[in-house]
Short mmCIF file of C-alpha atoms and ligand atoms in Angstrom, two decimals:
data_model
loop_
_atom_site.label_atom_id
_atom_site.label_comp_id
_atom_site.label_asym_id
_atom_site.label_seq_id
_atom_site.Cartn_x
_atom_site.Cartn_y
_atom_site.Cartn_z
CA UNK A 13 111.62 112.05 120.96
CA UNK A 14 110.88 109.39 118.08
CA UNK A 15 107.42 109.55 116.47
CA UNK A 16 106.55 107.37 113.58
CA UNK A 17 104.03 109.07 110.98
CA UNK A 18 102.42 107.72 108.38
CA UNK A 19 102.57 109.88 104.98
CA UNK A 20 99.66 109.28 102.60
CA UNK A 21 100.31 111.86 99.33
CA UNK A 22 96.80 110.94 97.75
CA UNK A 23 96.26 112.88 93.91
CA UNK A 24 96.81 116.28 92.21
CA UNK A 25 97.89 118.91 94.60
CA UNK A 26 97.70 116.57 97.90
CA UNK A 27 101.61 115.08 96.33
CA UNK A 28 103.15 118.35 96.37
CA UNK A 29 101.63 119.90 99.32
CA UNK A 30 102.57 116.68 101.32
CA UNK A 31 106.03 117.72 100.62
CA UNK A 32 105.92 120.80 102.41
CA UNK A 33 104.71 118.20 105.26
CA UNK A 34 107.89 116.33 104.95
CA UNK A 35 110.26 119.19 104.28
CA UNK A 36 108.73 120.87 107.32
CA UNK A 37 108.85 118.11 109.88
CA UNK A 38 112.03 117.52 108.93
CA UNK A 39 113.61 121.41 110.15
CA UNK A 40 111.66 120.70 113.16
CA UNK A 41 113.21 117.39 114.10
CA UNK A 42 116.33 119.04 113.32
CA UNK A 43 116.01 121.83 115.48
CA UNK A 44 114.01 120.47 118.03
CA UNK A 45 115.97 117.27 118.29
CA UNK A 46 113.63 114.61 117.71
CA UNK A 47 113.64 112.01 115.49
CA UNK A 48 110.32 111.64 112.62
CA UNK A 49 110.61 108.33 110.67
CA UNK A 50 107.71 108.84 107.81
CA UNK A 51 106.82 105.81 106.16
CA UNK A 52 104.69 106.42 102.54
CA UNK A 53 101.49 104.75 101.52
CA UNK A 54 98.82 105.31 99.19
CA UNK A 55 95.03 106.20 99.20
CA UNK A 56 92.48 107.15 96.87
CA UNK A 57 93.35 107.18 92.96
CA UNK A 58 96.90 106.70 93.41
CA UNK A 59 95.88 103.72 95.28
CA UNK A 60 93.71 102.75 92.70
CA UNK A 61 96.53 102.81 90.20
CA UNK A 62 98.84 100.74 91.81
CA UNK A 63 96.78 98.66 94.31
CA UNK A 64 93.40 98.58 92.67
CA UNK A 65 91.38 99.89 95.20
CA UNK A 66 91.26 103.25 97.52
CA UNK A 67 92.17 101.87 100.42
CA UNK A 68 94.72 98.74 100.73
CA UNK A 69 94.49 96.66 104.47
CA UNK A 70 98.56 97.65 104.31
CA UNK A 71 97.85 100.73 104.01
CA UNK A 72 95.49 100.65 106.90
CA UNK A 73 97.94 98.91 108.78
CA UNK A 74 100.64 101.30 108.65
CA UNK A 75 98.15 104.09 109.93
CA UNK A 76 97.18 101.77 112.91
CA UNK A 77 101.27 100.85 113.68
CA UNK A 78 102.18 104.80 113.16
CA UNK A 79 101.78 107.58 115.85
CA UNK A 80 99.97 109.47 113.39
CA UNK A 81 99.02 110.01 109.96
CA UNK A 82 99.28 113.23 107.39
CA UNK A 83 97.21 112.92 104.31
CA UNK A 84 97.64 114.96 101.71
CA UNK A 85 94.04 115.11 99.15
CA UNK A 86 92.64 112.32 97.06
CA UNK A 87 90.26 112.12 93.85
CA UNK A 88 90.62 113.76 90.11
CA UNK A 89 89.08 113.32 87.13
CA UNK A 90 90.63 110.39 85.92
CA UNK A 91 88.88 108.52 88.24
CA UNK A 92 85.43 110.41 88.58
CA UNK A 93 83.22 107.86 86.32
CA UNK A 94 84.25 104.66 88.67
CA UNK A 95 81.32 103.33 90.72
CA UNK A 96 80.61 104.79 94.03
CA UNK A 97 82.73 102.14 96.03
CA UNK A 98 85.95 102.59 94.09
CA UNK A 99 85.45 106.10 94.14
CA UNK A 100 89.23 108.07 95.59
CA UNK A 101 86.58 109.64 97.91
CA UNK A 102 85.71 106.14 99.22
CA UNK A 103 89.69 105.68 100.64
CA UNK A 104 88.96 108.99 102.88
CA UNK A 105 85.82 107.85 104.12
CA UNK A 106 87.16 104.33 104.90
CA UNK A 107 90.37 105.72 106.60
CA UNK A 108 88.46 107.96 108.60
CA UNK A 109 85.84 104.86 109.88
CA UNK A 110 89.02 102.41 110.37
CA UNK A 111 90.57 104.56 112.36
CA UNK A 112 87.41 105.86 113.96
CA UNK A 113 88.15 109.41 113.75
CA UNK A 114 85.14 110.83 114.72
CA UNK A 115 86.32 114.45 115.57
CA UNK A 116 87.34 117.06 112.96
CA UNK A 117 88.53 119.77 114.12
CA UNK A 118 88.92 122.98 111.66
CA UNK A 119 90.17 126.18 112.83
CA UNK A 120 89.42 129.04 111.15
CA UNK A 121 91.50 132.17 112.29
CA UNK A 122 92.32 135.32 110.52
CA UNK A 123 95.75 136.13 109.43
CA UNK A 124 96.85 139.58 109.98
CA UNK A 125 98.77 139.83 106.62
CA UNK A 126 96.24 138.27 104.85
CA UNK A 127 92.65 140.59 106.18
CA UNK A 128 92.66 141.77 102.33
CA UNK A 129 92.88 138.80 100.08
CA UNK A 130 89.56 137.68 102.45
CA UNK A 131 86.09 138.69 99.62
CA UNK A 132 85.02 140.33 102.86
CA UNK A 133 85.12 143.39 103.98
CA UNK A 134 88.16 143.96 106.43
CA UNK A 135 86.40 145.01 109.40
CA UNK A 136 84.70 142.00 109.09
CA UNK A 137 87.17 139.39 109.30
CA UNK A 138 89.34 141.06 111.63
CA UNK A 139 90.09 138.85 114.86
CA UNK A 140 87.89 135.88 113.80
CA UNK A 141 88.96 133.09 115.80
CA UNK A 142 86.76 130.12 115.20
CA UNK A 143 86.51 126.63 115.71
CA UNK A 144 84.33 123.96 113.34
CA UNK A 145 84.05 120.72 115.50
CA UNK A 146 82.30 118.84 112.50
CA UNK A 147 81.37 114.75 113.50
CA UNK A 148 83.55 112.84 110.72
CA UNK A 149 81.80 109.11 110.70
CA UNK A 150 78.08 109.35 110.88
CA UNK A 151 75.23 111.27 109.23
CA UNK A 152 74.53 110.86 105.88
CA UNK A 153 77.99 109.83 104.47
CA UNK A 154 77.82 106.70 105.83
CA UNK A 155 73.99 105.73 106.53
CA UNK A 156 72.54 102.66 105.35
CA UNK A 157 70.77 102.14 102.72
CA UNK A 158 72.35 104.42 100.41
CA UNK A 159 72.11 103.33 96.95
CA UNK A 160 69.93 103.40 93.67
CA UNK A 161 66.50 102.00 93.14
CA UNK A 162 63.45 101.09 90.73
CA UNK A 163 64.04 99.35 87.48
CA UNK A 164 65.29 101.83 85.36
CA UNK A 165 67.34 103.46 88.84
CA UNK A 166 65.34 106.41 88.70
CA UNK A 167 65.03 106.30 92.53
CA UNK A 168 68.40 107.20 94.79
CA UNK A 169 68.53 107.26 98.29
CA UNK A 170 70.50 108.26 101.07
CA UNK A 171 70.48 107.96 104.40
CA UNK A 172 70.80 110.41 107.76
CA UNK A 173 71.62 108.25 110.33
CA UNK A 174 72.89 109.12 114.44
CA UNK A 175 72.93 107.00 117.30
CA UNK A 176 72.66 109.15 120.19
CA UNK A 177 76.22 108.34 121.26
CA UNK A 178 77.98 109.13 118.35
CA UNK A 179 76.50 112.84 118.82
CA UNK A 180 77.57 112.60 122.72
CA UNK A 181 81.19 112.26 122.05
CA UNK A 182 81.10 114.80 119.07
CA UNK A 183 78.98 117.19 121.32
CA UNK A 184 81.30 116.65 124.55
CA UNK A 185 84.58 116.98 122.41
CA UNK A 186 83.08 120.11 121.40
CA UNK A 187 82.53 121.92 125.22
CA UNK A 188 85.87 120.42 126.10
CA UNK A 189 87.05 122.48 123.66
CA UNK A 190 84.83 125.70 124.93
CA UNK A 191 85.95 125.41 127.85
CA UNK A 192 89.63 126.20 127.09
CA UNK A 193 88.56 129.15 124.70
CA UNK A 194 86.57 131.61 125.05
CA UNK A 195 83.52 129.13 126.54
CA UNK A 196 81.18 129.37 123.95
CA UNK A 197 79.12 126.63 121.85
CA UNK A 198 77.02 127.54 118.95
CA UNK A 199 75.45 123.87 118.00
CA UNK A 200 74.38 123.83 114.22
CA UNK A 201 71.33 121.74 112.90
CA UNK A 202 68.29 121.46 111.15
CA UNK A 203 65.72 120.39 113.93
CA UNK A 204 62.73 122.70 112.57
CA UNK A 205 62.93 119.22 110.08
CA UNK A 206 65.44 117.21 110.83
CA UNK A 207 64.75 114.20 113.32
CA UNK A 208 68.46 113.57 113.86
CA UNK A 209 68.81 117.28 114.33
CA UNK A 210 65.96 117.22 117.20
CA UNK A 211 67.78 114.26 119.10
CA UNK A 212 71.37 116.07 118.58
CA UNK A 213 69.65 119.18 120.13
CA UNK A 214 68.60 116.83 123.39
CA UNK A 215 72.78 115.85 123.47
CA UNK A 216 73.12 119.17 123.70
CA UNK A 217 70.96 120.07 126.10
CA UNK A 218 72.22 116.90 128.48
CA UNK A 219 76.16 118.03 127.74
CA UNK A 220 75.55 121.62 128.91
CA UNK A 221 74.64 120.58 132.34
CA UNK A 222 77.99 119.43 132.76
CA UNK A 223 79.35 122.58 131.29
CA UNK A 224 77.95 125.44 133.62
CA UNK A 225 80.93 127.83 132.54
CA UNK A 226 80.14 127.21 128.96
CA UNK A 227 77.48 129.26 127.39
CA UNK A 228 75.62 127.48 124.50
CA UNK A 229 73.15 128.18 121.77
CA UNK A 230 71.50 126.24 119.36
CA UNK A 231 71.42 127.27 115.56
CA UNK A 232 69.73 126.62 111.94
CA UNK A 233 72.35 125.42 109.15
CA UNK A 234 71.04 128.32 107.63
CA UNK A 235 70.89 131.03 109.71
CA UNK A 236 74.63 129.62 110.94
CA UNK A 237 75.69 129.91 107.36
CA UNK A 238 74.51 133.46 107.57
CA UNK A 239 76.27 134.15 110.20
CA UNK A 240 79.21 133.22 109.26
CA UNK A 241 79.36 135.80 106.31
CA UNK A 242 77.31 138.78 108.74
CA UNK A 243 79.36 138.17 111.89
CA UNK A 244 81.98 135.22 112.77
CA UNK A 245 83.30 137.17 114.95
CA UNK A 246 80.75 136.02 116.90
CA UNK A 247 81.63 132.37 116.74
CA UNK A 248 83.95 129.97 119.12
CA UNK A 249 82.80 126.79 119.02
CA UNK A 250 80.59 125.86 116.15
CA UNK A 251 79.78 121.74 116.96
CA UNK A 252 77.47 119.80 113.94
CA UNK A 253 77.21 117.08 112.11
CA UNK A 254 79.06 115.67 109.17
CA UNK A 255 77.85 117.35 105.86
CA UNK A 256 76.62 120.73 108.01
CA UNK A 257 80.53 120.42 108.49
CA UNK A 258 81.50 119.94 105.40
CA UNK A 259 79.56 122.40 103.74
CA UNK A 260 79.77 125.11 106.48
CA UNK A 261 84.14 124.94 106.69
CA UNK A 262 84.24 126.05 103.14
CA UNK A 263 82.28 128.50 103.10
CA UNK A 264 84.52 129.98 106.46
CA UNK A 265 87.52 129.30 104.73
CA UNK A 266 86.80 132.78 102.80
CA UNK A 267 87.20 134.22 105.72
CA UNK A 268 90.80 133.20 105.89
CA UNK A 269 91.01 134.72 102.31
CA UNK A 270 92.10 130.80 100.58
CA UNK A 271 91.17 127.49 101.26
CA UNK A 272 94.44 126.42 100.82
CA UNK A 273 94.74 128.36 104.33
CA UNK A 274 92.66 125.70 106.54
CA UNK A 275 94.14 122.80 107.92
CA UNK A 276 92.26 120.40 109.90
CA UNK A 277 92.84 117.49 112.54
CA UNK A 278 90.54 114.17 113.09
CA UNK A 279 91.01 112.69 115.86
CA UNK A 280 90.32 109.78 117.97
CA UNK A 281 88.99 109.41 121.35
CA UNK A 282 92.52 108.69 122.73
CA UNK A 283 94.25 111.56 120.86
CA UNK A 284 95.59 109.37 117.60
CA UNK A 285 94.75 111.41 114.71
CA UNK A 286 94.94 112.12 111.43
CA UNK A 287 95.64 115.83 109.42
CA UNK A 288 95.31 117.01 106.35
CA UNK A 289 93.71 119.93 104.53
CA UNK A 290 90.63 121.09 104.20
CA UNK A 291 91.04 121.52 100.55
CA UNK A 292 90.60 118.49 97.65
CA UNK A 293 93.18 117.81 95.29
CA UNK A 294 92.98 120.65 92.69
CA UNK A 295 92.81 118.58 89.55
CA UNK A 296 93.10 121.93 87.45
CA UNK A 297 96.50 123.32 89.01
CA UNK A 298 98.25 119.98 90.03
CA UNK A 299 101.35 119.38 88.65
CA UNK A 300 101.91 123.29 87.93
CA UNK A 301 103.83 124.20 91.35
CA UNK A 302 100.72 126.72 92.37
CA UNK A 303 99.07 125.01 95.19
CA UNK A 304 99.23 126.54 98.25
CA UNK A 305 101.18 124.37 101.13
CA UNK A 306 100.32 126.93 103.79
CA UNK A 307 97.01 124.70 105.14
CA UNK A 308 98.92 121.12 104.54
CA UNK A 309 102.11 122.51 106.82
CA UNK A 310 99.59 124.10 109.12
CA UNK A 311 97.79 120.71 109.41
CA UNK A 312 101.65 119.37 110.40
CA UNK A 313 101.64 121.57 113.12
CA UNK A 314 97.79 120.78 114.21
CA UNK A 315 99.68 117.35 114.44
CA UNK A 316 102.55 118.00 116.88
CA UNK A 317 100.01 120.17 119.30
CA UNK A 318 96.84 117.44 119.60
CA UNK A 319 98.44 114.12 119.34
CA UNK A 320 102.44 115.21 120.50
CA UNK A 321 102.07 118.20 122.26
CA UNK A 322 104.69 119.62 121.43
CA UNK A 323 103.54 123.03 121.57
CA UNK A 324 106.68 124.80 120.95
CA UNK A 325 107.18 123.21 118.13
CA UNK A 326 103.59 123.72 116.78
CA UNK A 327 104.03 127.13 117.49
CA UNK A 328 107.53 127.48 115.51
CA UNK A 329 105.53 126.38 112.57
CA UNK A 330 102.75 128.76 112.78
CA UNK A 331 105.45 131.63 113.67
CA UNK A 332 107.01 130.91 110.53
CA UNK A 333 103.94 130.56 108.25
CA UNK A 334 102.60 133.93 109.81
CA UNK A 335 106.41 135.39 109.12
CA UNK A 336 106.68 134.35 105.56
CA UNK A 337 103.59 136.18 104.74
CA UNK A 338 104.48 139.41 106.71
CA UNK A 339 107.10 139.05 104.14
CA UNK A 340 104.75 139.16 101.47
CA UNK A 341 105.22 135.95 99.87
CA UNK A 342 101.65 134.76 98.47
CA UNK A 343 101.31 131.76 96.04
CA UNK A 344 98.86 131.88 93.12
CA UNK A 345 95.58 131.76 94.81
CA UNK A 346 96.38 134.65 96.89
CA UNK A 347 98.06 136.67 94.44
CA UNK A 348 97.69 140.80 94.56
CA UNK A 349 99.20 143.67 92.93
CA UNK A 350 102.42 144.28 95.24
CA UNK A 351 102.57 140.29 96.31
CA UNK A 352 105.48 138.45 95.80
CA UNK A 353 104.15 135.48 93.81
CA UNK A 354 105.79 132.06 94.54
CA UNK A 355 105.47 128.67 93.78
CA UNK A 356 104.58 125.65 95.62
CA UNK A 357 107.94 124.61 96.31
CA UNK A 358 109.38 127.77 96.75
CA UNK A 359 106.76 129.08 99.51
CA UNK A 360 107.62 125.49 101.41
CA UNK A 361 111.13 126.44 101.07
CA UNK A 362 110.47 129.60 102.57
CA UNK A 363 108.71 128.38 105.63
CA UNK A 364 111.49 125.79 106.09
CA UNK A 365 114.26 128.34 106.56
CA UNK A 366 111.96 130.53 109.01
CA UNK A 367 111.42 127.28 111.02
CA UNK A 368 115.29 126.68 111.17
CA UNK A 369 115.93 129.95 112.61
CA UNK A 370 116.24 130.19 116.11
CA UNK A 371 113.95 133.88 115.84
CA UNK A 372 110.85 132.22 115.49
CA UNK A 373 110.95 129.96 119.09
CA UNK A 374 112.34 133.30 120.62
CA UNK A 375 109.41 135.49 120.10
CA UNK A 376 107.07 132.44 120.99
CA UNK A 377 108.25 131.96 124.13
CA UNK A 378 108.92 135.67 125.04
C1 IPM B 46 86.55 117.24 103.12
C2 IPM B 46 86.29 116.73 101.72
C3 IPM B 46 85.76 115.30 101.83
C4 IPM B 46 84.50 115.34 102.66
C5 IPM B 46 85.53 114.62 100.47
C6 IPM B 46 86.74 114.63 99.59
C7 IPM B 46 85.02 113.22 100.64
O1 IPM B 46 85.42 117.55 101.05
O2 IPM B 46 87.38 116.65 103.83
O3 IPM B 46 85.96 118.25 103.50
O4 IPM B 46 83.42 115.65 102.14
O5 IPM B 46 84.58 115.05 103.85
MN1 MN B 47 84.87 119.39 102.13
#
C-alpha cells in the first residue's frame, strides 16, 4: 500500500531520533511491500530559523494532505527567552489544535530486558502494562485568558478551561480502549478542588453506563501519582486531562527504566494522527549521537497499528526493538556495567537489520 507521512524533525535530539523513523519505515516498506513517500517540514525552533515562526500554514498543510505525521521534539535554549507565542513549544501546541488531536495515547509497558535499568525495585515493575489516555487540546494549555497583568506584570494568569464535550470524547476514547484490555478505567482528577475535575467526574459517571463490562474508578492526581510508584501494576486505563497527563507520563516513564522508552500517538476522532515521543529535545546531548531512538521508532510503529493497521508490521518493529535489547545493546541513558553501549545511529542501525529479517514476523505470527 502507499501512505504519505509527513516528517517534522523539530530541535536537538528530535533530528536524529527522526532518523531512526525514516530508516525504520523504510525496512518495513521494503519488506512488507508498501510504498512510504515522507515529505519534510519544520516546527518549532527550526521553524523559527528558517520560517520565522513555530508553525508555518505550509507546514500545516502538508500534515492535513499526508496520511499521517511523525514529529520528532521541538524547543532548546536558543530559543527559550522568545515571548510566549513564538515559543518552539507554541508549534506543538498549534499542530496538535489544527489538527484537532485531542487523544494522546501513551503506553507504558515493561520491557523484560530492561526490569533493572527501571529506579524501582524489580518486583515492582514487572508486567506493568499501562495505558495514559491524557486529553491533548483543552485544560489549562490552551484556556483563555492566559497572560500577564497589573502595571508592573506582577499578576499572571492562567486558565482551566473544559466544555463538557471535549471531556466526553476523551472519556469515551478512553473505555473504548478498556474494553479491548483488560476493562479497567482509573479516571484521574482533582475534584476535592477542581470545578473542571467535578464536571469530568459526571462524564465519567454518564460514559460508564454505556460500559457495563468496564469497571471504573475515580482517582486524586495525587494519590494516582502515588500509585503509580506503590503499584502500576494495578493500572489499565488511566483517562485525565491535559497537564495531569503531562505530568503523570513522566513520572511512569521510570517505570520503563528511560524516557527515551515511551512513544506516544494523538489522534483524531477519525483515526488521523500524529506520533512522536514522549521525551523533549535534549538540548544537553543533541548533536552527540546519545539519544535514545527506541521511543521515536516505537512511536513509528504506534503509527502503522492506529491509523494503518498494519499490525504485522507494528509488531515487526516492536519484535525487533525488544530483540536488540535481549541482545544487550543499551544507548547512553540506559547504560550498565555488562551493557553494550551504542550510539544513536548505531542502535537505529541495529533495529533496522532485526526488522529486515524475516525471524522477527515468524515468531509474531507463530
Ligand atoms: C509533551 C511535552 C509538551 C507538553 C511540551 C513540549 C509542550 O512535554 O508532549 O509531553 O507539555 O505537552
Ligand atoms: Mn511532557
Amino acid at each position: 500500500m502507499k501512505k504519505k507521512i509527513a516528517v517534522l524533525p523539530g530541535d536537538g535530539i528530535g533530528r536524529e531520533v527522526a532518523k531512526g523513523a525514516v530508516e525504520v519505515l523504510k525496512a518495513v516498506g521494503g519488506r512488507f511491500g508498501h510504498e512510504f513517500e515522507m515529505e519534510f517540514a519544520n516546527i518549532g525552533g527550526a521553524a523559527i530559523d528558517q520560517e520565522q515562526t513555530p508553525l508555518s500554514e505550509k507546514t500545516i498543510d502538508l500534515c492535513k494532505q499526508s496520511d499521517a505525521v511523525l514529529l520528532g521534539a521541538v524547543g532548546g535554549p536558543k530559543w527559550d527567552s522568545l515571548p510566549g507565542h513564538l515559543r518552539p513549544e507554541k508549534g506543538l501546541l498549534k499542530i496538535r489544535k489544527e489538527l484537532g488531536l485531542f487523544a494522546n495515547l501513551r503506553p507504558v509497558k515493561a520491557f523484560q530486558s530492561l526490569l533493572s535499568s527501571s529506579p524501582l525495585k524489580k518486583e515492582i515493575v514487572e508486567d506493568v502494562d499501562l495505558m495514559i489516555v491524557r486529553e491533548l487540546t483543552g485544560g489549562l494549555y490552551f484556556g483563555k485568558p492566559s497572560e500577564r497583568r497589573g502595571e508592573n506584570q506582577e499578576v499572571a494568569v492562567d486558565t482551566l478551561l473544559y466544555t463538557k464535550d471535549e471531556i466526553k470524547r476523551i472519556v469515551d476514547k478512553a473505555f473504548q480502549i478498556a474494553k479491548v484490555r483488560r476493562k479497567k478505567v482509573a479516571s484521574v482528577d482533582k475534584a476535592n478542588v477542581l470545578e473542571s475535575s467535578r464536571m469530568w467526574r459526571e462524564v465519567v459517571e454518564e460514559t460508564a453506563v454505556r460500559y457495563s463490562e468496564v469497571e471504573y474508578e475515580h482517582m486524586y492526581v495525587d494519590a494516582a501519582a502515588m500509585k503509580l510508584i506503590h503499584n502500576p501494576k494495578d493500572f489499565d486505563v488511566v483517562v485525565t486531562e491535559n497537564m495531569f497527563g503531562d505530568i503523570l507520563s513522566d513520572e511512569a516513564s521510570m517505570i520503563t527504566g528511560s524516557l527515551g522508552m515511551l512513544p506516544s500517538a494523538s489522534l483524531r476522532e477519525d483515526g488521523f494522527g500524529l506520533y512522536e515521543p514522549v521525551h523533549g529535545s535534549a538540548p544537553d546531548i543533541a548533536g552527540q549521537d546519545k539519544a535514545n531512538p527506541l521511543a521515536m521508532i516505537l512511536s513509528t510503529a504506534m503509527m502503522l497499528k492506529y491509523t494503518f493497521g498494519f499490525n504485522h508490521e507494528a509488531e515487526a518493529i516492536e519484535q525487533a526493538v525488544d530483540d536488540v535489547l535481549k541482545d544487550g545493546y543499551r544507548t547512553f541513558d540506559l547504560r550498565h556495567t555488562g551493557s553494550r553501549v551504542v550510539g544513536t545511529e548505531k542502535m537505529i542501525d541495529l533495529v533496522v537489520k532485526r526488522v529486515q529479517e524475516d525471524r522477527a514476523i515468524a515468531s509474531t505470527m507463530a
